[in-house]
Coordinates of C-alpha atoms and ligand atoms in Angstrom, one line a residue:
M12 CA 68.5 33.6 68.9
L13 CA 69.5 31.3 66.1
S14 CA 67.0 32.8 63.8
H15 CA 69.0 36.0 64.0
L16 CA 72.0 34.3 62.5
A17 CA 72.2 35.7 59.2
L18 CA 73.8 33.0 57.3
L19 CA 75.6 30.0 56.6
L20 CA 76.9 26.1 55.2
L21 CA 79.0 22.7 53.4
S22 CA 80.0 20.7 50.5
V23 CA 77.8 20.8 47.5
S24 CA 77.2 18.1 45.0
V25 CA 76.1 19.6 41.8
H26 CA 72.8 18.3 40.5
A27 CA 71.4 18.8 37.1
L28 CA 68.8 21.5 37.4
R29 CA 65.3 20.3 36.9
T30 CA 63.2 22.0 34.4
P31 CA 59.6 22.8 35.3
Q32 CA 58.5 20.1 32.9
E33 CA 60.6 17.5 34.7
W34 CA 59.3 18.7 38.0
R35 CA 55.7 18.3 36.9
T36 CA 56.4 14.8 35.7
S37 CA 58.1 13.8 38.9
Q38 CA 55.3 15.2 41.0
H39 CA 52.7 13.4 39.0
I40 CA 54.2 10.0 39.1
L41 CA 55.7 10.4 42.6
S42 CA 58.9 8.9 41.2
P43 CA 61.3 7.3 43.6
S44 CA 65.0 7.9 43.7
R45 CA 66.7 9.2 40.6
P46 CA 70.2 10.7 40.2
D47 CA 68.6 14.2 40.3
D48 CA 66.1 13.5 43.0
N49 CA 67.4 16.1 45.4
D50 CA 69.2 13.4 47.5
G51 CA 65.9 11.8 48.2
I52 CA 64.3 14.8 49.9
H53 CA 60.9 15.7 48.5
L54 CA 57.8 17.6 49.4
A55 CA 55.5 15.5 51.4
V56 CA 52.9 18.3 51.8
S57 CA 50.9 20.2 49.2
P58 CA 49.9 23.8 49.2
N59 CA 46.6 24.7 50.8
C60 CA 45.1 26.6 47.9
G61 CA 42.3 29.0 48.5
P62 CA 40.9 32.4 47.7
L63 CA 42.7 35.7 48.2
S64 CA 39.6 37.0 50.1
G65 CA 39.4 35.5 53.6
N66 CA 41.9 33.6 55.7
A67 CA 45.5 33.3 54.7
V68 CA 46.1 30.5 52.3
D69 CA 48.3 29.7 49.3
V70 CA 47.1 31.6 46.3
N71 CA 48.2 33.0 43.0
A72 CA 46.1 35.9 41.9
G73 CA 47.5 36.8 38.5
V74 CA 51.3 36.1 38.6
D75 CA 52.3 34.5 35.3
L76 CA 55.7 33.0 35.9
K77 CA 56.2 32.2 32.2
R78 CA 56.3 35.9 31.5
I79 CA 58.7 36.6 34.3
K80 CA 62.3 37.4 33.1
T81 CA 63.6 39.1 36.2
I82 CA 63.0 38.3 39.9
V83 CA 63.9 41.0 42.4
A84 CA 64.1 39.5 45.9
F85 CA 64.0 41.1 49.3
G86 CA 64.3 39.2 52.6
D87 CA 66.5 37.7 55.3
S88 CA 69.0 34.9 55.4
Y89 CA 66.6 32.4 53.8
T90 CA 66.7 34.5 50.6
D91 CA 70.2 35.9 50.9
G92 CA 72.3 34.7 48.0
G93 CA 75.5 36.1 49.5
R94 CA 75.4 39.7 48.3
D95 CA 72.8 42.4 48.8
D96 CA 73.0 44.7 45.8
G97 CA 71.1 42.7 43.2
G98 CA 74.3 41.7 41.4
P99 CA 75.4 38.2 40.2
L100 CA 75.8 35.8 43.0
S101 CA 78.9 33.7 43.8
P102 CA 78.9 30.0 43.1
A103 CA 76.9 28.1 45.8
V104 CA 79.7 26.0 46.9
V105 CA 81.1 25.4 50.4
V106 CA 84.8 26.0 51.0
P107 CA 85.7 24.5 54.4
P108 CA 86.0 25.5 57.1
D109 CA 83.6 28.2 56.1
A110 CA 80.2 26.5 56.1
E111 CA 78.4 29.2 54.0
A112 CA 78.1 28.5 50.3
G113 CA 79.2 31.7 48.7
G114 CA 78.0 33.7 51.7
R115 CA 74.6 32.0 51.8
S116 CA 73.2 30.6 55.1
T117 CA 73.0 27.1 53.6
N118 CA 75.2 24.7 51.6
G119 CA 73.8 25.4 48.2
K120 CA 71.4 27.7 46.3
V121 CA 68.6 29.4 48.2
W122 CA 65.0 28.9 47.2
V123 CA 64.6 32.0 45.1
E124 CA 67.7 31.0 43.0
H125 CA 66.0 27.8 42.1
L126 CA 62.8 29.6 41.2
A127 CA 64.7 31.9 38.9
D128 CA 66.7 29.0 37.4
D129 CA 63.6 26.9 36.8
Y130 CA 61.8 29.7 34.9
G131 CA 64.9 31.1 33.1
A132 CA 64.7 34.4 35.0
T133 CA 67.5 36.6 36.1
L134 CA 67.7 37.0 39.9
M135 CA 68.4 40.4 41.5
D136 CA 68.9 39.6 45.2
Y137 CA 68.8 42.3 47.9
A138 CA 68.1 40.0 50.8
Q139 CA 70.3 40.2 53.9
S140 CA 71.0 37.7 56.6
G141 CA 69.4 38.8 59.8
A142 CA 67.1 41.4 58.2
C143 CA 63.8 42.4 59.7
T144 CA 61.1 44.6 58.1
D145 CA 62.0 47.8 59.9
L146 CA 64.7 48.2 62.6
S147 CA 62.8 51.0 64.3
L148 CA 60.3 48.5 65.4
W149 CA 62.8 46.1 67.0
P150 CA 65.4 47.6 69.4
S151 CA 66.8 44.1 70.1
A152 CA 67.7 43.3 66.5
I153 CA 71.2 42.0 66.4
K154 CA 71.9 42.6 62.8
K155 CA 71.2 46.2 61.8
V156 CA 69.7 45.5 58.4
D157 CA 66.1 45.7 57.3
F158 CA 63.7 45.8 54.3
L159 CA 63.7 49.6 54.3
G160 CA 67.5 49.6 53.8
Q161 CA 67.2 47.0 51.0
M162 CA 64.6 49.3 49.3
V163 CA 67.0 52.2 49.6
T164 CA 69.7 50.1 47.8
F165 CA 67.3 49.0 45.1
L166 CA 65.7 52.4 44.4
N167 CA 69.0 54.2 44.5
Q168 CA 70.1 52.0 41.5
S169 CA 67.4 53.5 39.3
N170 CA 66.9 50.2 37.7
T171 CA 64.7 50.2 34.6
L172 CA 62.9 46.9 34.8
N173 CA 59.9 46.0 32.7
P174 CA 56.9 45.8 35.2
E175 CA 55.2 43.2 33.0
S176 CA 58.2 40.8 33.2
T177 CA 59.5 41.4 36.7
L178 CA 58.4 39.6 39.8
Y179 CA 59.1 41.1 43.2
A180 CA 59.6 38.4 45.9
V181 CA 59.3 39.6 49.5
F182 CA 60.0 37.1 52.4
F183 CA 60.3 38.6 55.9
G184 CA 58.9 37.8 59.3
I185 CA 61.2 35.3 60.9
N186 CA 63.4 37.9 62.4
D187 CA 60.5 40.2 63.3
F188 CA 58.9 37.4 65.1
G189 CA 62.2 36.5 66.8
D190 CA 62.7 40.1 67.9
S191 CA 59.1 40.3 69.2
K192 CA 60.0 37.7 71.8
T193 CA 62.2 40.3 73.4
D194 CA 60.6 43.6 72.3
G195 CA 57.0 42.5 72.6
E196 CA 54.4 41.4 70.1
A197 CA 52.7 44.7 69.7
N198 CA 54.8 45.7 66.6
L199 CA 54.1 42.6 64.6
Q200 CA 51.1 44.4 63.1
A201 CA 53.3 47.4 62.3
A202 CA 55.7 45.0 60.6
A203 CA 52.9 43.7 58.3
Q204 CA 52.1 47.3 57.5
V205 CA 55.7 48.1 56.6
I206 CA 55.7 45.3 54.1
L207 CA 52.4 46.5 52.5
S208 CA 53.7 50.1 52.4
Q209 CA 56.9 49.0 50.6
L210 CA 54.8 47.1 48.1
R211 CA 52.9 50.3 47.4
I212 CA 56.2 52.2 46.9
L213 CA 57.4 49.5 44.5
A214 CA 54.0 49.8 42.7
S215 CA 54.5 53.5 42.3
P216 CA 56.7 55.4 39.9
P217 CA 59.4 55.1 38.9
T218 CA 59.4 51.3 39.6
N219 CA 55.7 50.7 38.7
A220 CA 55.9 47.1 39.9
R221 CA 52.9 44.9 39.1
S222 CA 53.7 41.4 40.2
F223 CA 54.5 40.3 43.7
L224 CA 55.1 37.1 45.6
L225 CA 55.0 37.2 49.4
A226 CA 56.2 34.2 51.4
D227 CA 56.1 33.5 55.1
V228 CA 57.2 31.1 57.8
Y229 CA 57.5 33.4 60.7
G230 CA 57.6 30.9 63.5
L231 CA 59.5 28.0 61.9
G232 CA 56.9 25.5 63.0
T233 CA 55.5 27.4 65.9
H234 CA 52.4 29.6 65.7
T235 CA 51.0 32.3 68.0
P236 CA 47.9 34.4 67.8
A237 CA 50.0 37.6 67.2
G238 CA 52.1 35.9 64.6
D239 CA 49.1 34.5 62.7
A240 CA 47.5 38.0 62.9
M241 CA 50.6 39.5 61.3
V242 CA 50.3 37.0 58.4
Q243 CA 46.6 37.7 58.1
T244 CA 47.2 41.4 57.9
M245 CA 49.7 40.9 55.1
F246 CA 47.3 38.6 53.3
S247 CA 44.3 40.9 53.6
G248 CA 46.4 43.7 52.4
L249 CA 47.3 41.7 49.3
Y250 CA 43.6 41.3 48.6
D251 CA 43.2 45.1 48.6
L252 CA 46.2 45.6 46.4
S253 CA 44.9 43.1 43.9
R254 CA 41.8 45.2 43.6
G255 CA 43.6 48.5 43.2
I256 CA 42.7 49.6 46.7
N257 CA 45.4 52.1 47.9
S258 CA 47.7 50.2 45.6
T259 CA 50.2 53.0 45.2
G260 CA 49.4 54.5 48.6
H261 CA 47.3 57.4 47.4
G262 CA 44.0 56.2 48.9
E263 CA 42.9 54.8 45.6
G264 CA 39.5 53.1 45.8
I265 CA 38.8 54.8 49.1
D266 CA 36.2 57.6 49.8
G267 CA 35.0 57.6 46.2
K268 CA 38.4 57.8 44.6
P269 CA 38.8 55.6 41.5
P270 CA 40.9 52.4 42.1
G271 CA 44.6 52.3 41.4
P272 CA 46.4 49.7 39.4
A273 CA 45.3 46.2 40.2
L274 CA 48.4 44.3 41.3
K275 CA 49.1 40.7 40.6
V276 CA 49.9 39.0 43.9
A277 CA 50.7 35.5 45.1
F278 CA 51.2 34.2 48.7
A279 CA 53.1 31.1 49.7
E280 CA 52.9 29.7 53.3
F281 CA 56.1 27.8 53.9
S282 CA 54.7 26.9 57.3
R283 CA 53.1 23.9 55.7
I284 CA 56.6 22.5 55.1
W285 CA 57.8 23.4 58.6
D286 CA 54.6 22.0 60.2
G287 CA 54.9 18.9 58.1
V288 CA 58.6 18.3 58.9
L289 CA 58.6 19.3 62.6
G290 CA 55.2 18.0 63.4
A291 CA 53.7 14.6 63.3
D292 CA 51.7 15.0 60.0
P293 CA 53.3 13.6 58.0
G294 CA 56.6 14.0 59.9
Y295 CA 60.2 14.5 58.7
E296 CA 60.7 10.9 57.5
A297 CA 58.0 11.4 54.9
F298 CA 60.2 14.1 53.3
G299 CA 63.2 11.8 53.3
Y300 CA 65.0 13.4 56.3
V301 CA 66.7 11.4 59.0
S302 CA 66.8 14.2 61.4
T303 CA 65.3 17.6 62.2
D304 CA 68.5 18.7 63.8
A305 CA 71.1 21.1 62.4
C306 CA 74.0 19.4 60.8
I307 CA 76.4 22.2 61.9
V308 CA 76.3 23.7 65.3
D309 CA 79.8 25.3 65.5
C310 CA 78.5 28.8 64.8
S311 CA 79.1 32.3 66.0
I312 CA 77.0 35.2 65.0
V313 CA 79.2 35.8 62.0
F314 CA 80.7 32.4 61.1
C315 CA 79.8 28.8 61.0
S316 CA 82.5 26.1 60.7
T317 CA 82.3 22.8 58.9
D318 CA 84.5 21.4 61.7
G319 CA 82.6 18.7 63.5
M320 CA 79.7 18.7 61.2
C321 CA 77.3 15.7 60.9
D322 CA 78.1 12.8 58.5
D323 CA 74.8 13.1 56.6
P324 CA 74.1 16.8 55.7
D325 CA 71.9 15.9 52.8
H326 CA 69.3 14.3 55.1
Y327 CA 69.3 16.8 58.1
F328 CA 66.5 19.3 57.8
Y329 CA 68.7 22.1 59.0
Y330 CA 72.2 22.7 57.7
I331 CA 73.1 25.3 60.3
P332 CA 70.8 26.1 63.1
S333 CA 67.3 27.2 62.0
H334 CA 68.4 27.3 58.3
P335 CA 67.4 24.6 55.8
S336 CA 69.9 22.5 54.0
K337 CA 70.2 22.9 50.2
E338 CA 67.7 20.1 49.8
G339 CA 65.2 22.0 51.9
M340 CA 65.8 25.1 49.8
R341 CA 65.0 23.0 46.7
I342 CA 61.7 21.8 48.2
M343 CA 60.8 25.4 49.2
A344 CA 61.1 26.3 45.5
D345 CA 59.1 23.3 44.6
Y346 CA 56.4 24.5 47.0
V347 CA 56.3 28.0 45.6
E348 CA 56.1 26.6 42.0
Q349 CA 53.2 24.5 43.0
V350 CA 51.5 27.5 44.6
L351 CA 52.0 29.6 41.4
E352 CA 50.9 26.8 39.1
R353 CA 48.1 25.1 41.0
C354 CA 46.7 27.7 43.3
I355 CA 45.4 30.0 40.6
E356 CA 42.7 32.3 41.8
Q357 CA 39.6 31.8 39.7
Ligands
LIG30 C1 73.5 55.4 45.5 O1 74.2 55.2 44.3 C2 75.4 55.8 44.1 C3 75.9 55.6 42.8 O2 75.0 55.7 41.8 C4 76.4 55.3 45.2 O3 77.6 56.0 45.1 C5 75.8 55.5 46.6 O4 76.6 54.9 47.5 C6 74.4 54.8 46.6 N1 73.8 55.1 47.9 C7 73.2 54.1 48.6 C8 72.6 54.6 49.9 O5 73.1 53.0 48.2
LIG31 C1 47.4 53.8 52.1 O1 48.8 53.7 51.8 C2 49.5 54.6 52.6 C3 51.0 54.5 52.1 O2 51.4 53.1 52.2 C4 49.4 54.3 54.0 O3 50.1 55.2 54.8 C5 47.9 54.4 54.4 O4 47.8 53.9 55.8 C6 47.1 53.5 53.5 N1 45.7 53.7 53.8 C7 44.8 52.7 54.0 C8 43.4 53.1 54.3 O5 45.2 51.5 53.9

């Protein structure tokens, strides 16, 4: 149920933003505490890099972040920056007793804001707390928002974004998986297909998108065969899109038709972080956490209060239930950056 909560958060200390160069340095020398060390929380796992053909792994097949000037983001509360129309976000600060930092489900910036900051890109965020891929698949969905609706908002704006310098970040699955516990697992495959079909729409006129980043952590540390199969369907679909197979949805590359545009795609499996923090290898302490609990538990479906919150929010993995603290959002961005920079498909 908690994964349905769209949003939430606390008091934010402002840290100097780290540039990608500083990040690389800190990663290489495994530097200990510094004033800007993300309160001591750091990645203690690495991406599992591999090829785009085959089983789902972390991979970057063509996305060049240095060319990216705009990031368009779709997703749920993990990616929701507090508004869903692509416009400028509110400051990521907590004003008690409202635990949400500017409408976010955490106490600071969400991962994709860090990604945009680090590469000097403008973020257009359409993500919505509680969103699934397609409400028609999940009658039990509490929040009536989905990827399809976010696409309506985006396309209705008739944005004129340069395909060569725009990255489309798509991160769904947590709420689909949560709903599947009530509605049944059968539609998880359909959810994966919804994501692929929306990528094809984005790749088509008038948007003509060419660069995509998909992320996943559907089970927040739990794995099921049906969940893994959903991820694998998305991943295998990306391989086809990267080769121009049905890449704008007109059957390109099938039955003798010429291939369509080859899309640049990357895939990041945040489950490595969740498995590492919540499991024994290497365990939460290795990341610098003192607890895997949520700091704030005084939440309704629409509001979380800072009243009675824990004393040490910086070192609790979750800020509000099932939602990482701002430090966790930072290491999610670090993880994606490692995928994009190190998991380059040969
Ligand atoms: C589409 O955009 C127009 C303004 O250009 C706005 O009035 C309308 O509400 C939008 N519709 C949707 C579904 O977002
Ligand atoms: C091609 O894309 C269309 C539109 O997304 C989809 O309906 C169709 O199932 C796809 N065909 C194949 C063979 O993947």
